[in-house]
């Protein structure tokens, strides 16, 4: 259903990089959505338990301008589960209850009920949304969220047109089966994705890389399409001699990806809704939870079409074929195949290449810079462990277990019996050897919360360690709700005092998602300036399901006007019923 727009008020909004404010006319963008199961064949294989919105997969794109109010009436039409939607990258200033995190900011929306999300998109950029209950993101509950600059304002770069690519990975097994396997004793790992989807389109049983009636190097036959198939490739129509913006967001459940456009260089200009110091690349890595904008210039003359190639990084890609789309020049026929093979993706475990890209990302001149000093520092060591035979991910040896009562309501109303009141550990033992499996493989499970002092500057040092098997390590993309943070730097081995002098305090990028590489660390800095309760977690879907996350609470006493519907379950639900009864 198309959005409706009207103008309810004038708001004071702050320019992204300016030091002054101005009045702009904010609009209200309203959507009415129904979430339901649907069938489809996004990768040419029929699947009956896709979660779609208004019968659409991926979900509808939200389009708004900075300062607009977005209102989404979300009705749960699932027959067997609750639902919530997280608006990834939107800070939810003054609306922490609209963050869309089950058991953290709100109760799951019950079957047949409607919840009103109402929030302001304060900053232009490339964002997306996705389910945040169980593993519903893996079932297809996601879509793009594009925020343009305010009326009358301009981006710091020029382009003639734009496209969006929402990247995801796809399994043929249901999320219920995946969750069951992850919880099993011993765990049954879900395995690699069957395919990669670009805007919900991929190919599992054929390849676009070779002509029809041929076979590729992997033995797959060339795809045959009439053009009406759901899995027919994305085609991006361009004109010669023009400049285009490509917005790319990754909502993958597991895979890190690499994006390349055959025969076209790209200029990186935006990451997670923040402008970058521009730099040119032939391809770029993107991790789950990240978004980028790139600018590319089409050839002045061309009688060819070109591949857009998305390959897997950070995991062995032998079981998941690359995702392909086509850049179609209007000066030639859309039916004409690109002349060459798709660009080759870098070796999946070439971490040096991945790190070299990450180390080129700096904030645009004039962007906000971090405070020179921090008030508090938290070290978060991620390890793989066991708890009562289940395989878990743990932070400082504690695996996250969510409760039945949303933390936002529990803390706001002093319901201390709703979650573990013990403070979680702020660091890990100095003697821990990150190059070896944990000496004691067992961890604890807890619902405890990190209570942060409001109005302060915090550093978080993400420290990666080996898994249960010696020599095994993984990339982990960490996403912080309710905030942007400065990425001060990356390093090898265990973070120590000698690394302090190498942290970037001059032009670090502002992000909401940052990766920590195997055997290394990542240093982040942020300010506790947004009252609420916020998740900070690995954005890999099965890792979060297995406990790889923490909860930050700050200034909750300042939160006002939490809708009753957000707290209608658990102990807050009982509290509301008692108040209504009395």
Coordinates of C-alpha atoms in Angstrom, one line a residue, residues 307-508:
X307 CA 27.5 -7.8 -14.5
X308 CA 26.9 -6.7 -11.0
X309 CA 28.4 -9.4 -8.9
X310 CA 28.0 -10.2 -5.2
X311 CA 30.2 -13.0 -3.8
X312 CA 30.8 -14.4 -0.3
X313 CA 33.6 -13.3 2.0
X314 CA 34.6 -14.6 5.4
X315 CA 33.0 -18.0 4.9
X316 CA 33.8 -20.9 2.5
X317 CA 31.6 -20.0 -0.5
X318 CA 31.7 -23.4 -2.3
X319 CA 28.1 -24.2 -1.4
X320 CA 26.7 -20.8 -2.2
X321 CA 26.9 -19.4 -5.7
X322 CA 27.5 -15.7 -6.3
X323 CA 24.5 -13.4 -6.7
X324 CA 24.3 -11.6 -10.1
X325 CA 22.4 -8.7 -11.5
X326 CA 22.8 -6.8 -14.8
X327 CA 23.7 -3.2 -15.5
X328 CA 21.8 -2.6 -18.7
X329 CA 22.8 0.2 -21.0
X330 CA 19.8 1.7 -22.8
X331 CA 22.0 2.1 -25.8
X332 CA 21.9 -1.7 -26.3
X333 CA 19.3 -4.5 -26.1
X334 CA 18.4 -5.8 -22.6
X335 CA 18.6 -9.3 -24.0
X336 CA 22.3 -8.9 -24.8
X337 CA 24.5 -10.9 -22.4
X338 CA 27.5 -9.2 -20.9
X339 CA 30.6 -10.2 -22.9
X340 CA 32.8 -11.4 -20.0
X341 CA 32.5 -13.6 -17.0
X342 CA 31.4 -11.8 -13.8
X343 CA 34.2 -10.2 -11.7
X344 CA 36.0 -12.6 -9.5
X345 CA 35.4 -12.3 -5.8
X346 CA 38.5 -12.2 -3.6
X347 CA 39.4 -15.3 -1.7
X348 CA 37.0 -15.8 1.1
X349 CA 39.6 -15.8 3.9
X350 CA 41.8 -13.0 2.5
X351 CA 41.3 -11.0 5.7
X352 CA 44.2 -8.7 4.8
X353 CA 42.2 -7.4 1.8
X354 CA 39.1 -6.9 4.1
X355 CA 41.1 -5.0 6.6
X356 CA 42.7 -2.8 4.0
X357 CA 39.3 -1.7 2.8
X358 CA 38.0 -1.0 6.4
X359 CA 41.1 1.1 7.1
X360 CA 40.4 3.4 4.2
X361 CA 37.0 4.5 5.6
X362 CA 37.1 8.0 7.2
X363 CA 34.5 10.6 7.9
X364 CA 33.9 13.5 5.6
X365 CA 35.6 16.7 6.6
X366 CA 33.3 18.7 8.9
X367 CA 31.7 15.6 10.4
X368 CA 31.3 15.4 14.2
X369 CA 34.5 14.2 15.9
X370 CA 34.6 12.1 19.1
X371 CA 35.4 13.5 22.5
X372 CA 39.2 13.3 23.1
X373 CA 38.8 11.4 26.3
X374 CA 36.4 8.7 27.5
X375 CA 34.7 8.4 30.9
X376 CA 34.2 4.7 31.0
X377 CA 35.6 1.7 29.0
X378 CA 34.0 -1.7 28.6
X379 CA 35.8 -4.7 27.1
X380 CA 33.7 -7.3 25.4
X381 CA 35.3 -10.7 24.7
X382 CA 33.3 -13.0 22.4
X383 CA 33.8 -16.7 22.8
X384 CA 32.1 -19.9 21.8
X385 CA 31.0 -22.0 24.7
X386 CA 28.6 -24.6 26.1
X387 CA 25.7 -24.3 28.5
X388 CA 24.1 -27.5 29.6
X389 CA 25.2 -29.2 26.4
X390 CA 23.9 -26.4 24.1
X391 CA 26.4 -24.6 22.0
X392 CA 26.4 -20.9 22.8
X393 CA 28.1 -17.6 22.0
X394 CA 29.1 -15.6 25.1
X395 CA 30.3 -12.2 26.0
X396 CA 32.8 -12.2 28.9
X397 CA 31.6 -15.7 29.5
X398 CA 27.9 -14.7 29.7
X399 CA 25.4 -15.8 27.1
X400 CA 22.4 -13.4 26.7
X401 CA 19.0 -14.8 27.5
X402 CA 16.1 -12.4 27.0
X403 CA 13.1 -12.3 29.3
X404 CA 9.3 -12.3 28.9
X405 CA 9.1 -8.6 30.0
X406 CA 10.5 -5.8 27.9
X407 CA 13.6 -4.3 29.6
X408 CA 12.4 -0.8 28.8
X409 CA 9.2 -1.2 31.0
X410 CA 11.0 -3.3 33.7
X411 CA 13.6 -0.6 34.3
X412 CA 11.3 2.4 33.8
X413 CA 8.8 1.1 36.4
X414 CA 11.3 -0.6 38.8
X415 CA 10.2 -4.2 38.2
X416 CA 13.4 -5.7 39.6
X417 CA 12.1 -9.3 39.5
X418 CA 11.8 -9.3 35.7
X419 CA 15.5 -9.8 35.0
X420 CA 18.9 -10.6 36.5
X421 CA 19.9 -7.7 38.8
X422 CA 23.6 -8.7 39.0
X423 CA 25.9 -6.5 37.0
X424 CA 27.5 -8.2 34.0
X425 CA 31.3 -8.2 33.8
X426 CA 33.0 -5.1 32.4
X427 CA 36.0 -7.0 31.1
X428 CA 37.6 -10.5 31.0
X429 CA 40.7 -11.9 32.7
X430 CA 44.0 -10.6 31.6
X431 CA 45.3 -14.1 31.4
X432 CA 42.8 -15.2 28.7
X433 CA 44.6 -16.4 25.6
X434 CA 42.5 -15.4 22.6
X435 CA 44.5 -17.7 20.3
X436 CA 43.2 -20.8 22.0
X437 CA 39.8 -22.3 22.8
X438 CA 38.5 -21.4 26.2
X439 CA 40.2 -23.5 29.0
X440 CA 36.8 -24.0 30.5
X441 CA 34.3 -24.3 27.6
X442 CA 31.3 -23.7 29.8
X443 CA 29.6 -20.3 30.2
X444 CA 26.7 -18.9 32.2
X445 CA 23.4 -17.6 30.9
X446 CA 22.0 -14.3 32.1
X447 CA 19.5 -11.6 31.4
X448 CA 21.6 -9.0 33.2
X449 CA 21.9 -5.4 31.9
X450 CA 24.8 -3.0 31.5
X451 CA 23.6 0.2 33.2
X452 CA 25.4 3.1 31.6
X453 CA 25.8 6.6 33.2
X454 CA 23.8 9.0 31.2
X455 CA 25.5 11.9 29.4
X456 CA 29.0 10.3 29.4
X457 CA 31.5 9.0 26.8
X458 CA 32.0 5.3 26.6
X459 CA 34.6 3.2 24.8
X460 CA 33.8 -0.4 23.9
X461 CA 36.6 -2.6 22.9
X462 CA 35.4 -5.6 21.0
X463 CA 37.8 -8.5 21.4
X464 CA 37.6 -11.6 19.1
X465 CA 38.8 -15.0 20.3
X466 CA 39.2 -18.5 18.9
X467 CA 36.1 -20.7 18.9
X468 CA 35.8 -24.1 20.6
X469 CA 38.0 -25.6 17.9
X470 CA 41.6 -24.4 17.9
X471 CA 42.4 -22.1 15.0
X472 CA 38.8 -21.4 14.1
X473 CA 37.7 -17.8 14.2
X474 CA 34.9 -15.8 12.6
X475 CA 34.1 -12.3 11.5
X476 CA 31.5 -10.7 13.7
X477 CA 29.6 -7.5 12.7
X478 CA 28.3 -5.7 15.8
X479 CA 25.3 -3.4 15.6
X480 CA 24.4 -0.8 18.3
X481 CA 20.7 0.3 18.5
X482 CA 19.8 3.8 19.4
X483 CA 23.3 5.3 18.6
X484 CA 26.0 5.9 16.1
X485 CA 29.5 5.3 17.3
X486 CA 32.9 6.3 16.1
X487 CA 35.1 3.5 14.9
X488 CA 38.5 4.5 16.4
X489 CA 40.4 1.6 14.9
X490 CA 41.2 -2.1 14.4
X491 CA 44.1 -4.2 15.6
X492 CA 45.7 -7.6 15.7
X493 CA 45.8 -9.8 18.8
X494 CA 44.7 -8.6 22.2
X495 CA 44.1 -4.9 22.8
X496 CA 46.6 -3.3 25.1
X497 CA 47.8 0.1 26.3
X498 CA 50.3 0.4 23.4
X499 CA 47.3 0.4 21.0
X500 CA 46.0 3.7 22.6
X501 CA 48.3 5.9 20.6
X502 CA 47.1 4.5 17.3
X503 CA 43.4 5.2 17.8
X504 CA 42.0 7.7 15.3
X505 CA 40.5 10.7 17.0
X506 CA 40.7 13.1 14.1
X507 CA 38.4 11.7 11.4
X508 CA 37.0 8.3 12.5

